[in-house]
Amino acid sequence: MADPRAIDPVDVISDIDKRPNLMDLKPKEFEAFVQNLFARMGFDTQLFQASGDGGVDCVAYDPHPITGGKFIVQAKLYTKTVEPTHVRDLWGTVQHEGATKGIMITTSGYGPDSYKFAAGKPLNLIDGSGLLSLCHDHNIPARILNHGKKKKS
């Protein structure tokens, strides 16, 4: 039984944390953020237009002669798990574009069917914690905090 004197907790720490919340971005801004991240990581990048992009948000070119190539990047500003259909679509886009690899980055996560489909293919699935780790590695302050908004890109 709850103590009648108790009140609901107040989230003070989130208000103190001044790192930008990626969930406050609009979908197109998130795509630009991901393109900026890849540029910071040393890739030559191109950001694609929102409509008629053929499933390509960004192309990242890795100039290294052995491990490099053309990478198709999809950015998903999601609060829910990314559906496996999006991963299959990425694979089709990678093949259609003649790319070396496909990379999907989301603020949320992936289910087991997505990982199963990507296994053995040149596809990298980066979830929200992986994205924050990349940001940290490249000195980009960021956090992912859902404010109860249902946002989908």
Coordinates of C-alpha atoms in Angstrom, one line a residue, residues 24-129:
D24 CA 13.5 16.7 -30.6
L25 CA 14.7 16.7 -34.2
K26 CA 12.4 16.5 -37.2
P27 CA 12.9 13.4 -39.4
K28 CA 14.8 15.4 -42.1
E29 CA 16.9 17.1 -39.4
F30 CA 17.8 13.6 -38.1
E31 CA 18.9 12.5 -41.5
A32 CA 21.2 15.6 -41.7
F33 CA 22.5 14.8 -38.2
V34 CA 23.4 11.2 -39.4
Q35 CA 25.1 12.7 -42.5
N36 CA 27.0 15.1 -40.2
L37 CA 28.1 12.2 -38.0
F38 CA 29.4 10.2 -41.0
A39 CA 31.3 13.3 -42.2
R40 CA 32.8 13.7 -38.7
M41 CA 33.8 10.0 -38.9
G42 CA 35.9 10.8 -42.0
F43 CA 33.5 9.7 -44.8
D44 CA 32.8 11.7 -47.9
T45 CA 29.0 12.1 -47.7
Q46 CA 26.0 13.2 -49.7
L47 CA 22.6 13.9 -48.2
F48 CA 19.6 13.1 -50.4
Q49 CA 16.3 14.9 -50.8
A50 CA 13.3 13.7 -48.8
S51 CA 11.0 12.6 -51.6
G52 CA 12.1 10.5 -54.6
D53 CA 15.3 9.5 -52.9
G54 CA 14.9 5.8 -53.8
G55 CA 15.3 4.7 -50.2
V56 CA 18.6 6.6 -49.8
D57 CA 18.9 9.2 -47.0
C58 CA 22.7 9.5 -47.2
V59 CA 25.5 8.0 -49.1
A60 CA 28.8 7.7 -47.3
Y61 CA 32.0 7.0 -49.3
D62 CA 34.9 5.3 -47.5
P63 CA 38.0 6.1 -49.5
H64 CA 40.1 3.2 -48.0
P65 CA 41.1 0.9 -50.9
I66 CA 40.6 -2.3 -49.0
T67 CA 37.7 -1.8 -46.6
G68 CA 36.1 1.2 -48.3
G69 CA 33.3 1.7 -50.8
K70 CA 29.9 3.2 -51.2
F71 CA 27.6 2.8 -48.2
I72 CA 23.9 3.5 -48.3
V73 CA 22.7 5.0 -45.1
Q74 CA 19.1 5.0 -43.8
A75 CA 18.2 7.0 -40.7
K76 CA 15.1 6.1 -38.7
L77 CA 13.9 8.6 -36.0
Y78 CA 11.7 6.0 -34.3
T79 CA 10.3 5.4 -30.8
K80 CA 9.1 1.9 -31.8
T81 CA 11.2 -1.1 -33.0
V82 CA 12.2 -0.8 -36.7
E83 CA 10.2 -3.3 -38.7
P84 CA 12.1 -6.1 -40.6
T85 CA 10.5 -4.8 -43.9
H86 CA 12.7 -1.7 -43.6
V87 CA 15.8 -3.8 -43.3
R88 CA 14.8 -5.8 -46.4
D89 CA 14.1 -2.6 -48.2
L90 CA 17.6 -1.4 -47.3
W91 CA 19.1 -4.6 -48.7
G92 CA 17.2 -4.1 -52.0
T93 CA 18.4 -0.5 -52.2
V94 CA 22.0 -1.6 -51.5
Q95 CA 21.8 -4.0 -54.4
H96 CA 20.0 -1.5 -56.7
E97 CA 22.6 1.2 -56.0
G98 CA 25.6 -1.2 -56.4
A99 CA 26.8 -0.3 -53.0
T100 CA 29.3 -2.1 -50.8
K101 CA 27.2 -1.9 -47.6
G102 CA 24.0 -0.8 -46.1
I103 CA 23.8 0.9 -42.8
M104 CA 20.6 1.6 -40.9
I105 CA 20.7 3.9 -37.9
T106 CA 17.8 4.4 -35.5
T107 CA 17.0 6.1 -32.2
S108 CA 15.1 2.9 -31.2
G109 CA 16.0 -0.7 -31.9
Y110 CA 15.6 -3.8 -34.0
G111 CA 13.8 -7.1 -33.4
P112 CA 15.3 -10.6 -33.8
D113 CA 13.8 -11.0 -37.4
S114 CA 15.7 -7.9 -38.5
Y115 CA 19.0 -9.2 -37.1
K116 CA 18.3 -12.7 -38.6
F117 CA 17.7 -11.1 -42.1
A118 CA 20.8 -9.0 -41.9
A119 CA 23.1 -11.9 -40.8
G120 CA 25.6 -12.8 -43.5
K121 CA 24.8 -9.7 -45.6
P122 CA 26.8 -6.5 -45.7
L123 CA 24.2 -4.7 -43.6
N124 CA 25.0 -2.9 -40.3
L125 CA 22.1 -2.2 -37.9
I126 CA 22.9 0.5 -35.4
D127 CA 20.4 1.0 -32.6
G128 CA 19.9 4.0 -30.3
S129 CA 22.6 2.9 -27.8

